[in-house]
Coordinates of C-alpha atoms in Angstrom, one line a residue:
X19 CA 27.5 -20.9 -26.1
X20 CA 29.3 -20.2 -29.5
X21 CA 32.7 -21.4 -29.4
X22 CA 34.0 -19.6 -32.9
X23 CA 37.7 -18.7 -32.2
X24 CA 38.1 -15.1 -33.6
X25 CA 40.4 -15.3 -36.7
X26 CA 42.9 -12.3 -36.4
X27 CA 43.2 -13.4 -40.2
X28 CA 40.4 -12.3 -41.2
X29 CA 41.2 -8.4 -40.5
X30 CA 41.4 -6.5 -44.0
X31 CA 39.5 -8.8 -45.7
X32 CA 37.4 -7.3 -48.4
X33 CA 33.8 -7.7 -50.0
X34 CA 33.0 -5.3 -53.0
X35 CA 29.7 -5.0 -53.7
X36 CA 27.6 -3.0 -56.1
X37 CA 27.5 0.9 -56.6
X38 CA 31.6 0.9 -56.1
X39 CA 30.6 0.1 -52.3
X40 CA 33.8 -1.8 -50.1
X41 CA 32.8 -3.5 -46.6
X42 CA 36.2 -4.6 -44.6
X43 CA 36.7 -6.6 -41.8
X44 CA 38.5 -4.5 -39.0
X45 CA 39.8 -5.3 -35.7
X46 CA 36.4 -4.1 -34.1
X47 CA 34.6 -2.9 -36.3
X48 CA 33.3 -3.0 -40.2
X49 CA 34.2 -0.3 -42.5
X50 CA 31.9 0.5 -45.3
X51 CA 33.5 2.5 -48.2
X52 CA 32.0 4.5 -50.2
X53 CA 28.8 4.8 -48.2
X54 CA 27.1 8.2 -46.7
X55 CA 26.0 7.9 -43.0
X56 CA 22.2 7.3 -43.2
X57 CA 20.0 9.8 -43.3
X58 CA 17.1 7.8 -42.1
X59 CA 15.6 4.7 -40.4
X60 CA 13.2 4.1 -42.9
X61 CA 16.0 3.6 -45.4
X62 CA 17.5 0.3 -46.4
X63 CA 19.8 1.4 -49.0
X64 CA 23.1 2.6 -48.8
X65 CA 23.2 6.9 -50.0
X66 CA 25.5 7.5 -52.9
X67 CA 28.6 9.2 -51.5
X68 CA 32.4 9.6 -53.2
X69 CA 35.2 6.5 -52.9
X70 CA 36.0 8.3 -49.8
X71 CA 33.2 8.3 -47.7
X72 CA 33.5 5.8 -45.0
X73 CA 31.1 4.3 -42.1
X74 CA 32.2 2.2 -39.0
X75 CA 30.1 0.2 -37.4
X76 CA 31.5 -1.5 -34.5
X77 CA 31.3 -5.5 -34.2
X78 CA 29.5 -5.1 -30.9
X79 CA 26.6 -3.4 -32.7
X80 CA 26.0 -5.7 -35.7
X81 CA 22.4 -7.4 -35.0
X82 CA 22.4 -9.8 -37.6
X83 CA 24.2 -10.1 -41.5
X84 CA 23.6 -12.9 -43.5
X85 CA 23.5 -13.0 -47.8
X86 CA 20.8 -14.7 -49.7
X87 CA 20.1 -14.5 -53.5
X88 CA 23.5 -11.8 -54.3
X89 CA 21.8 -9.6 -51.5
X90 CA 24.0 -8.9 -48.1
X91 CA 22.1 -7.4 -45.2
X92 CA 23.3 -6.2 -42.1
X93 CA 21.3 -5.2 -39.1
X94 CA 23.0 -2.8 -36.7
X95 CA 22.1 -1.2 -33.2
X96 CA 22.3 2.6 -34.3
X97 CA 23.2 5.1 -30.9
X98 CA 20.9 8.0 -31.3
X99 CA 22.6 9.3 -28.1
X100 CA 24.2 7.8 -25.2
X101 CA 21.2 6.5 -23.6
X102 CA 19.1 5.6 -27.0
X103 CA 19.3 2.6 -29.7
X104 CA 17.2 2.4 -32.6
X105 CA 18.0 -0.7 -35.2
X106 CA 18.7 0.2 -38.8
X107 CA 19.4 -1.6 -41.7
X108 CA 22.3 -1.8 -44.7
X109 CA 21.3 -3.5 -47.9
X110 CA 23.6 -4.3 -50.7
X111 CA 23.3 -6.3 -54.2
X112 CA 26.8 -8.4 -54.8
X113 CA 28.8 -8.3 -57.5
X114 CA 29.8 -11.6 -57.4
X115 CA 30.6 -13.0 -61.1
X116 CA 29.9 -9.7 -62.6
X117 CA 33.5 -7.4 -62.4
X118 CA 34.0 -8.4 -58.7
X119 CA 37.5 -9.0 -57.7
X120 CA 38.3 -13.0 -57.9
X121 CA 40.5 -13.4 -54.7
X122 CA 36.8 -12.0 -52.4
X123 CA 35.5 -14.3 -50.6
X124 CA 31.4 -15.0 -51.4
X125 CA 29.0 -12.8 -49.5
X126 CA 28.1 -16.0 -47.8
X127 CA 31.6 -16.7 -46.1
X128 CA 31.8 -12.8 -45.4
X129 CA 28.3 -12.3 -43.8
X130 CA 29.5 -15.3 -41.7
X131 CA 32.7 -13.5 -41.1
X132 CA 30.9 -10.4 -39.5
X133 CA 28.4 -12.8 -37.4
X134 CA 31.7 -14.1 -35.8
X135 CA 33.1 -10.9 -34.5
X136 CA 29.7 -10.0 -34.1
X137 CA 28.6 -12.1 -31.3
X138 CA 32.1 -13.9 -30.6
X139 CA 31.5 -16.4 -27.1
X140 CA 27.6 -14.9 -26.8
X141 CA 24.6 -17.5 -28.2
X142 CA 23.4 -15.8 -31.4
X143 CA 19.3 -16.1 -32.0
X144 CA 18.8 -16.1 -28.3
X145 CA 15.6 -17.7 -27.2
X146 CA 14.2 -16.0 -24.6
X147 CA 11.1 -15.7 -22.2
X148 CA 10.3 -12.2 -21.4
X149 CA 8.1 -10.7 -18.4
X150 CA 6.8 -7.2 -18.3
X151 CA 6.0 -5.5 -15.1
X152 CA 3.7 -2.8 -16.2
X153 CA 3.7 -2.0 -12.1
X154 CA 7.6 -1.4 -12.2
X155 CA 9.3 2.1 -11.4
X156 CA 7.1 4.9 -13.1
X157 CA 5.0 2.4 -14.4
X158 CA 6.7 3.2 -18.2
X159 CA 8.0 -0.7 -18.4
X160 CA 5.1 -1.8 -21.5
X161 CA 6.1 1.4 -23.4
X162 CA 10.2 0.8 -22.4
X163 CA 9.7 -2.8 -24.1
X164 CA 7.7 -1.9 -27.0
X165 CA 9.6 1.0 -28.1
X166 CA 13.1 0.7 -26.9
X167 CA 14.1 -3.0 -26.2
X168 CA 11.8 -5.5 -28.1
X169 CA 12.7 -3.7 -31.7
X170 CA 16.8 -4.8 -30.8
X171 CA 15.8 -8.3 -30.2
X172 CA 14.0 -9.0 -33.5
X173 CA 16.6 -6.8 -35.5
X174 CA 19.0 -9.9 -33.9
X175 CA 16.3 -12.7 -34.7
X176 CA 15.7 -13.6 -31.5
X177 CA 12.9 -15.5 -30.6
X178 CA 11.0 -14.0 -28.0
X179 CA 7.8 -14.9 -25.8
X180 CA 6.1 -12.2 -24.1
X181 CA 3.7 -11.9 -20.8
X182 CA 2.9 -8.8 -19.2
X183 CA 2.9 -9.8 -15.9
X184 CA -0.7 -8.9 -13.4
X185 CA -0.2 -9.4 -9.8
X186 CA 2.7 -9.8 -7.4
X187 CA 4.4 -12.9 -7.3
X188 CA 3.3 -14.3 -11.3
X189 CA 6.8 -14.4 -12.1
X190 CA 7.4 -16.8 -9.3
X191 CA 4.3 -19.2 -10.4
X192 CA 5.4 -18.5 -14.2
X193 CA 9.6 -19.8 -14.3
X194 CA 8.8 -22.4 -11.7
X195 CA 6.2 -24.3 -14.0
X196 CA 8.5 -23.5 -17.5
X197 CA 9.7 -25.1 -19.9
X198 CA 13.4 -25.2 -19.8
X199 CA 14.1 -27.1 -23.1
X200 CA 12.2 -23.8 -24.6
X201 CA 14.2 -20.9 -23.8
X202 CA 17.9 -19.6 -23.3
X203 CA 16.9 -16.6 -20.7
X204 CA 14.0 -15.4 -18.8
X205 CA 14.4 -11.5 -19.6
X206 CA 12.4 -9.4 -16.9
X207 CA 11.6 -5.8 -18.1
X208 CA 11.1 -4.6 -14.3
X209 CA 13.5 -3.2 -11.7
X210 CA 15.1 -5.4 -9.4
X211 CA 11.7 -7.4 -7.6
X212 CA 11.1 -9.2 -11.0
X213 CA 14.0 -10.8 -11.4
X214 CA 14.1 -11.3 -7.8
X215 CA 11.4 -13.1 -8.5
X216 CA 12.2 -15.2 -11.2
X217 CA 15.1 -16.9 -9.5
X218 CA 13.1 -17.6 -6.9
X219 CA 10.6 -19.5 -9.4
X220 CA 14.0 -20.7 -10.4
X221 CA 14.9 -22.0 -7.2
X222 CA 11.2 -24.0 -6.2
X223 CA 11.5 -26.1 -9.3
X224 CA 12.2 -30.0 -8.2
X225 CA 15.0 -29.5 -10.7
X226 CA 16.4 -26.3 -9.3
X227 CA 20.1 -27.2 -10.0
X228 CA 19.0 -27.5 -13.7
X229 CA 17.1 -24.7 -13.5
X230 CA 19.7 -22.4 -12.4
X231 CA 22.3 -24.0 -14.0
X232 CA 20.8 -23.8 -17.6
X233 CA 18.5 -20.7 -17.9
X234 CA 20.4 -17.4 -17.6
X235 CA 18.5 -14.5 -16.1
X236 CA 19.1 -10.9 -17.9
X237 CA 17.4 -7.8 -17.2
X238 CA 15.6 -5.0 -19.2
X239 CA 15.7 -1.5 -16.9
X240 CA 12.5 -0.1 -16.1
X241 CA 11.9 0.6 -12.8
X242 CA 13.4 3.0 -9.9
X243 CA 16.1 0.4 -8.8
X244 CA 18.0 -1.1 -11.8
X245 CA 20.7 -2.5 -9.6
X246 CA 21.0 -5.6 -11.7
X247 CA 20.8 -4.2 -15.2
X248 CA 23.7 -1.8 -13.8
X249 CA 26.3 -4.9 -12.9
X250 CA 25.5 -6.7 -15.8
X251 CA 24.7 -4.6 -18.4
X252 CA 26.9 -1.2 -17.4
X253 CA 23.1 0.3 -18.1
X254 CA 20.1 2.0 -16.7
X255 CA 18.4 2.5 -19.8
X256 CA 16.6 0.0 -22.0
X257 CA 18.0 0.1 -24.9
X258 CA 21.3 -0.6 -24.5
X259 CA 20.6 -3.3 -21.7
X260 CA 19.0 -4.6 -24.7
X261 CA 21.9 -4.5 -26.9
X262 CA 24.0 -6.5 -23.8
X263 CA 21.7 -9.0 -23.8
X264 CA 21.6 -9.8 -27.4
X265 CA 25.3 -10.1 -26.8
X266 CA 25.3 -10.8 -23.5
X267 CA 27.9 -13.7 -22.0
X268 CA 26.5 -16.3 -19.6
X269 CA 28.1 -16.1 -16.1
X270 CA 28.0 -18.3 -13.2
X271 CA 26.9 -16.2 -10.2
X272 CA 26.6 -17.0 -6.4
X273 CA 23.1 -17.5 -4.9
X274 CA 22.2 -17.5 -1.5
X275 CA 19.8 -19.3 0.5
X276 CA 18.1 -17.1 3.7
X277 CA 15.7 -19.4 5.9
X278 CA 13.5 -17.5 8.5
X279 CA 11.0 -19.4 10.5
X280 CA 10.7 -22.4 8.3
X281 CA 10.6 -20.6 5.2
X282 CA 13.5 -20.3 2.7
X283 CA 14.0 -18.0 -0.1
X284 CA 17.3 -17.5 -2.6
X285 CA 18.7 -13.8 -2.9
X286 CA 21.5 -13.0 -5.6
X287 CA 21.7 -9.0 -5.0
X288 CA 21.5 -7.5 -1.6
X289 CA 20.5 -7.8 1.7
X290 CA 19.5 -4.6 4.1
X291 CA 18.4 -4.3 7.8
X292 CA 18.4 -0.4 9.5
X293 CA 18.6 2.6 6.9
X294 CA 19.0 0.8 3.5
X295 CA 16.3 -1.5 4.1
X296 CA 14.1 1.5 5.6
X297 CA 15.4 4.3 2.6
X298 CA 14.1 1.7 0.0
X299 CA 10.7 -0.3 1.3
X300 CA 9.5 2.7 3.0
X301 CA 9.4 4.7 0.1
X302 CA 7.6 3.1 -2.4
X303 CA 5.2 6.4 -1.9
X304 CA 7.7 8.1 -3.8
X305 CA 8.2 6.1 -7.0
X306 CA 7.7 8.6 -9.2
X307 CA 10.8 10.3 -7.5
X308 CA 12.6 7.2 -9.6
X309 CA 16.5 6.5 -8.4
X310 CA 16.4 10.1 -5.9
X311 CA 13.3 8.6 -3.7
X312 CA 16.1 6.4 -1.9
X313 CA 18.6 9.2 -2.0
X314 CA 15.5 11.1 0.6
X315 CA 14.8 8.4 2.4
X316 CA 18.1 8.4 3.4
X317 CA 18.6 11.3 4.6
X318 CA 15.7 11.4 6.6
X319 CA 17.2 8.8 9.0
X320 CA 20.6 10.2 8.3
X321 CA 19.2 12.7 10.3
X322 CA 17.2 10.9 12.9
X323 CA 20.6 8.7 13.9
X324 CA 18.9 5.7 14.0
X325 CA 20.4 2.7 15.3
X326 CA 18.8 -0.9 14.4
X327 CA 20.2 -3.0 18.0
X328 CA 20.8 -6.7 16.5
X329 CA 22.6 -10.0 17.4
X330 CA 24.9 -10.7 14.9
X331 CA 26.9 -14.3 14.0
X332 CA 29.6 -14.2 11.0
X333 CA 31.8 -16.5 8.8
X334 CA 33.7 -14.3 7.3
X335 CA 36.2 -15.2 4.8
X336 CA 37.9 -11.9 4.0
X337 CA 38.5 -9.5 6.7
X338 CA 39.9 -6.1 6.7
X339 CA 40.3 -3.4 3.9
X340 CA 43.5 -4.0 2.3
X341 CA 43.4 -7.9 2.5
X342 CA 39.7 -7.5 0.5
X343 CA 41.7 -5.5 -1.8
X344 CA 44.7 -8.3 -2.6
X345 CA 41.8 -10.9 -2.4
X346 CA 40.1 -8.7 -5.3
X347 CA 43.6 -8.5 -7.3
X348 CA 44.4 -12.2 -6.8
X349 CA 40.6 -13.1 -8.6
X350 CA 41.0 -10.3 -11.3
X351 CA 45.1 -11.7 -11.9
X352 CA 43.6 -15.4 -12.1
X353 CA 40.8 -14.6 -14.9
X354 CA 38.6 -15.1 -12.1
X355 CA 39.2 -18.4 -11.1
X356 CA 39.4 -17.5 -7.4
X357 CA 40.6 -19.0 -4.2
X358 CA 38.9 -22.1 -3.1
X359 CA 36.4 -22.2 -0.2
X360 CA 36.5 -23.3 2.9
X361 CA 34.1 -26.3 1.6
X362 CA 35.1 -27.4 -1.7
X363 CA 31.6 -26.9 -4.0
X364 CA 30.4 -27.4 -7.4
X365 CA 28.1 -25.1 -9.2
X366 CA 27.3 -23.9 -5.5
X367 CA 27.0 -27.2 -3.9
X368 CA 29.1 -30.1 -1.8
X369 CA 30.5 -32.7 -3.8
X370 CA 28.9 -35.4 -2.0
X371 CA 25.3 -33.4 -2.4
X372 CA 24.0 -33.6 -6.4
X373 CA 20.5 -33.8 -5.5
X374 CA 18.4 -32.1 -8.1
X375 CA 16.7 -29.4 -5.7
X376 CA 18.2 -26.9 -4.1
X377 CA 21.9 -27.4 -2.3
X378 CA 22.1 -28.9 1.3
X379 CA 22.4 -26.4 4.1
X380 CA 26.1 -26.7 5.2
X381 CA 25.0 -24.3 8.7
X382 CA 21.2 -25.6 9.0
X383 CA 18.5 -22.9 9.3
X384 CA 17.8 -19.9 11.3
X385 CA 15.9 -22.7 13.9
X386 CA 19.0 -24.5 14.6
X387 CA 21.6 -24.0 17.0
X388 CA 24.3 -21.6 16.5
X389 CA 26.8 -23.6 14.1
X390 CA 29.6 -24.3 15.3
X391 CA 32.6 -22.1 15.7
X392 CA 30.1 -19.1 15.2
X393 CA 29.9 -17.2 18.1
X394 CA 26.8 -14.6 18.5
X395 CA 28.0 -11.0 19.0
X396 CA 25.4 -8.0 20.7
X397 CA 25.7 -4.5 18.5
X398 CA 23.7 -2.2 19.7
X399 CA 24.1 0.8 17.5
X400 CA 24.7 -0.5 14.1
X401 CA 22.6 2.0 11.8
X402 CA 23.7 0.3 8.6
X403 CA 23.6 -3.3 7.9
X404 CA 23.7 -4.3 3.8
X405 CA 24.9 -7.0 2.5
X406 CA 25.1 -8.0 -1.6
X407 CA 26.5 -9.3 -4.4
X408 CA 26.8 -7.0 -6.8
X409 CA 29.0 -3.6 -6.9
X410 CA 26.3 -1.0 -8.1
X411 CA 23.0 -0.7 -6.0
X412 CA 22.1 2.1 -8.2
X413 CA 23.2 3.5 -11.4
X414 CA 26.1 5.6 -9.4
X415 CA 26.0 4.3 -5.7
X416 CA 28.9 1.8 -5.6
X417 CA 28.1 0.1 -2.1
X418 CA 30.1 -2.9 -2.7
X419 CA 32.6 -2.5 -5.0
X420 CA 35.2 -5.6 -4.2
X421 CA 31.7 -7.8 -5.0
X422 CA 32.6 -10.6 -7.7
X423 CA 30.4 -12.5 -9.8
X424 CA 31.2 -16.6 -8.1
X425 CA 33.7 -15.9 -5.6
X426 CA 31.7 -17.7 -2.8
X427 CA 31.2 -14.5 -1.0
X428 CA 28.5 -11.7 0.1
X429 CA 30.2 -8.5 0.9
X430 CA 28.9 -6.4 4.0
X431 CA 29.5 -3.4 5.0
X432 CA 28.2 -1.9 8.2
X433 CA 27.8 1.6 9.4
X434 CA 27.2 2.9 13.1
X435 CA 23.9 4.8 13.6
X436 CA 25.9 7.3 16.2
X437 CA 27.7 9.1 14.0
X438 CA 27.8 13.0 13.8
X439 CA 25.4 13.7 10.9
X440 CA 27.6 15.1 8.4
X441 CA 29.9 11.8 8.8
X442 CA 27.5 9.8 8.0
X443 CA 25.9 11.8 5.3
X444 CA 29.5 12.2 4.2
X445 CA 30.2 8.2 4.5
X446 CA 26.6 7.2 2.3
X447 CA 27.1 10.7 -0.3
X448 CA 30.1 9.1 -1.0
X449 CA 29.0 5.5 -3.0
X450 CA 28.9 8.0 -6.0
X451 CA 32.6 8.1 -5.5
X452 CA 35.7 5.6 -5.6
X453 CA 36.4 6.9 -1.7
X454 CA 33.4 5.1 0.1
X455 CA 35.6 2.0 0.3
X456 CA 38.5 3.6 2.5
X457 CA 35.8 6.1 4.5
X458 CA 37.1 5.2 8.0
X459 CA 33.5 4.6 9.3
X460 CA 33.0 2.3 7.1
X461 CA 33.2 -1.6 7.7
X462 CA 34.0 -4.2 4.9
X463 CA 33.9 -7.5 4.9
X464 CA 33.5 -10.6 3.3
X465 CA 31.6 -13.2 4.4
X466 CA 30.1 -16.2 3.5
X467 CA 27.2 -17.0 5.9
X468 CA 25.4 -14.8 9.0
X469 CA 22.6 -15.0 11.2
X470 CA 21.0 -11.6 12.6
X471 CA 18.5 -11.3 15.4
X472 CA 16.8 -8.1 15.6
X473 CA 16.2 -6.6 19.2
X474 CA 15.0 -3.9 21.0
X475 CA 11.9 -2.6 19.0
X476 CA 9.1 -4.4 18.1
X477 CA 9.0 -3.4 14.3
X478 CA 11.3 -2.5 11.5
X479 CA 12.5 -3.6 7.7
X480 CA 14.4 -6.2 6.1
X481 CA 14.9 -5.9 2.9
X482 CA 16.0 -8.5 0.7
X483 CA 16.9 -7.4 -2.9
X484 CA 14.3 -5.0 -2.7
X485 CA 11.7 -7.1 -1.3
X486 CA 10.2 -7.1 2.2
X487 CA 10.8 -9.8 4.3
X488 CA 8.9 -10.2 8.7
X489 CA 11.1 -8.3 10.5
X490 CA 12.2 -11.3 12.3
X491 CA 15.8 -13.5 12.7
X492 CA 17.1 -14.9 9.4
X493 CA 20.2 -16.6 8.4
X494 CA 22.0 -16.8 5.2
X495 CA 24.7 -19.0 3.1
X496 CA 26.2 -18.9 -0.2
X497 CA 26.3 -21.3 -2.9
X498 CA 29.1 -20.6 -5.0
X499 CA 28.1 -20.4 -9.2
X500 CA 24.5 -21.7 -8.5
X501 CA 22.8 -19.3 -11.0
X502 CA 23.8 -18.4 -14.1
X503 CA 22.5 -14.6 -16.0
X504 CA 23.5 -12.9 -18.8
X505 CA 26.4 -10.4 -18.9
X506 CA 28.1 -8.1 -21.3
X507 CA 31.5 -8.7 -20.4
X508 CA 31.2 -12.3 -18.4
X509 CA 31.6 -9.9 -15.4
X510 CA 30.2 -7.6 -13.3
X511 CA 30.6 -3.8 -14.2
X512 CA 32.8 -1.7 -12.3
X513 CA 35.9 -0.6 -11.8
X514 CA 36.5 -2.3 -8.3
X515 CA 37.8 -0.8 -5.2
X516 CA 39.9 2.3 -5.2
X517 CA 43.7 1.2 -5.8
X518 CA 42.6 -2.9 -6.1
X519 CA 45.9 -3.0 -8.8
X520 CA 48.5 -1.9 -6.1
X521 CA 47.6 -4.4 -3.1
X522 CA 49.8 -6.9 -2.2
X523 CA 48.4 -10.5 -3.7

């Protein structure tokens, strides 16, 4: 990553260029003086305007700016609207040895200026791998890429490689044979089963720990369920997703390993048995519904008062509302650092483990006897079982909102299935809202393994980060910081859990 130090000296700094034309370094943003707002894309001059015209561009939108041969140019992501980007383009001739002020710095020092607030700790010139799943959401993703996200990337000089995926599972086969030397970030333009599937490509590789380690995963929104793009981008739409990632942060994240029958898979958003898991895989039908087809599906079990009877095993680490709250302020009041685990781990695995593949299973599998100390509790009218890591499951629906980026923990929340129907309509309505975390039939913990045994019905869903899974027993762990993606803050997005800043730490 780029370690440049921002330089609060440089603030006021001045270049004047030609056509009486001032650019000044500002706390966040550049001012241009004596420049007209553009009228046009297709322009790459400045407009003639009076000595008291000005334009701000904010740092976080510069693309690029460099000066070669007494010409500056700086690339900048222009908002159309709140949802829109398009990159535009500011051209200027120096006047360097010709009238301009002696004390300036050259362009050359100032263009370097601006690419320091510009990208700050980000990687400038990203190289990145990027996979298209024309299949995704309304199937708009090869038009999304084209038109709205690959145009910010070259703006930035990024060097991109592009496959539009085919078939299910390519992404797997395509980041497990990769060339990690190559790229920075494998980009998926998708929703959430791409890059669901890229970590798991991730995760197969003989050198897994490098793998996850050293290639950070972003994501490029473009199907119905954009749950990661939401966390760490603060965006459903492409273009400014795009934007994050060319500025985007790299952040450790936990990874978790499930194991059913003698398979085992890594998840890094959320788990679901019961109505989650049912409202999402068993509406695929409706994807042309986008974000609302999961908002029907439901309500139609809201309705029926399903219950999903399971065996259920826990490690939980945090338990109860109000200690999940002070254990949220104590990581947000330590920069993140967080408490330590249970098991000291590094990068999401024991210290006495640094294998290359993937961490050692501290519980065993799903086949193994119950660990010990876990004790194998019967609920018979759960309706609601999710589990995740990330705050936002949709662009609104905050389902988890104590989750943390590497804190060694899934958080779960359960629901029962015999509620009256307006409670539990009331209790899922209200994601959209800071009051689902303190909704009295609501369950949160956090936890950093589980085994679950379905019983009682001979079929149902398990959803794992939007994928289907046999509806069969599984277990899961964490590994603390295994993976690493690309964020715009280095954190996830979200304001946390109503009243996090008043708990007692």
């Amino acid at each position: 990553m780029d370690g440049h130090k921002v330089n609060t000296a440089d603030v006021g700094m001045r270049l004047v260029v030609a056509g009486k034309v001032t650019l000044t370094i500002g706390e966040k943003s550049l001012i241009l003086s004596g420049v007209a707002p553009k009228k046009s894309r297709n322009s790459c001059a400045p407009l003639s305007a009076g000595s008291d015209s000005k334009v701000t561009v904010p740092f976080y939108n510069i693309l690029w700016a460099e000066a070669t041969n007494g010409t500056v140019v700086i690339d900048y992501a222009f908002a159309k609207s709140s949802t829109t980007l398009e990159p535009r383009k500011y051209t200027f001739q120096t006047t360097q040895g010709d009238g301009s002020p002696a004390a300036q710095p050259s362009p050359e020092t100032f263009a370097s200026i601006i690419m320091s607030r510009a990208y700050g700790r980000s990687l400038k010139q990203k190289r990145a791998y990027v996979l298209v799943n024309p299949n995704s959401g309304p199937g708009n993703a090869v038009r999304m890429w084209e038109k709205e996200a690959r145009p910010i990337f070259e703006a930035a000089r990024m060097a991109i490689d592009t496959v539009i995926l085919k078939v299910g599972g390519e992404a797997t086969d395509l980041t497990e044979k990769m060339d990690l030397d190559r790229y920075d970030t494998v980009i998926a333009c998708s929703g959430d089963g791409t890059p669901y599937e890229i970590f798991n490509g991730l995760a197969k590789r003989p050198d897994a720990r490098r793998a996850l380690g050293k290639i950070a995963v972003s994501h490029v929104p473009c199907g119905s369920g954009n749950a990661m793009s939401n966390n760490w981008n603060g965006s459903n739409h492409p273009g400014p997703a795009a934007l994050a990632i060319t500025k985007g942060i790299i952040t450790p994240v936990d990874l978790s390993s499930i194991t059913q029958g003698d398979r085992r898979v890594v998840s890094v958003l959320t788990q679901a048995v019961g109505i989650m898991a049912e409202a999402d895989l068993m509406t695929e039908h409706m994807r042309w519904l986008g974000n609302k087809r999961f908002d029907v599906g439901l309500l139609q079990r809201v309705f029926a008062k399903k219950c999903y009877p399971c065996d259920l095993a826990l490690k939980v680490e945090v338990e109860g509302k109000d200690e999940v709250k002070a254990f949220y302020k104590r990581w947000k009041d330590s920069n993140g650092s967080g408490r330590e685990m249970d098991v000291k781990t590094v990068d999401g695995y024991e210290e006495d483990d640094k294998g290359e593949g993937l961490p050692r299973l501290r519980y065993g599998t799903v086949n193994d006897p119950l660990p010990e100390g876990w004790e194998l509790v019967r609920y018979d009218t759960i309706g609601n079982f999710y589990c995740g890591n990330l705050p936002f499951v949709t662009e609104k629906a905050s389902f988890f909102p104590a989750a943390l980026p590497s804190d060694g923990c899934q958080d779960l929340i359960t629901i029962p299935g015999t509620l009256p129907v307006h409670k539990a309509a009331q209790a899922l309505i209200s994601t959209e809202s800071p009051n689902f975390f303190d909704n009295p039939n609501v369950t949160y913990r956090k936890i950093s393994a589980y085994r679950i045994i379905p019983r009682d019905q001979p079929e149902g869903c398990i959803s794992i980060d939007g994928e289907s899974i046999p509806f069969e027993p599984y277990q899961l762990e964490v590994h603390r910081g295994l993976a690493r993606v690309l964020t715009k803050n280095g954190r996830f997005e979200g304001p946390g859990p109503k009243g996090w800043e008043r708990a007692s730490a």
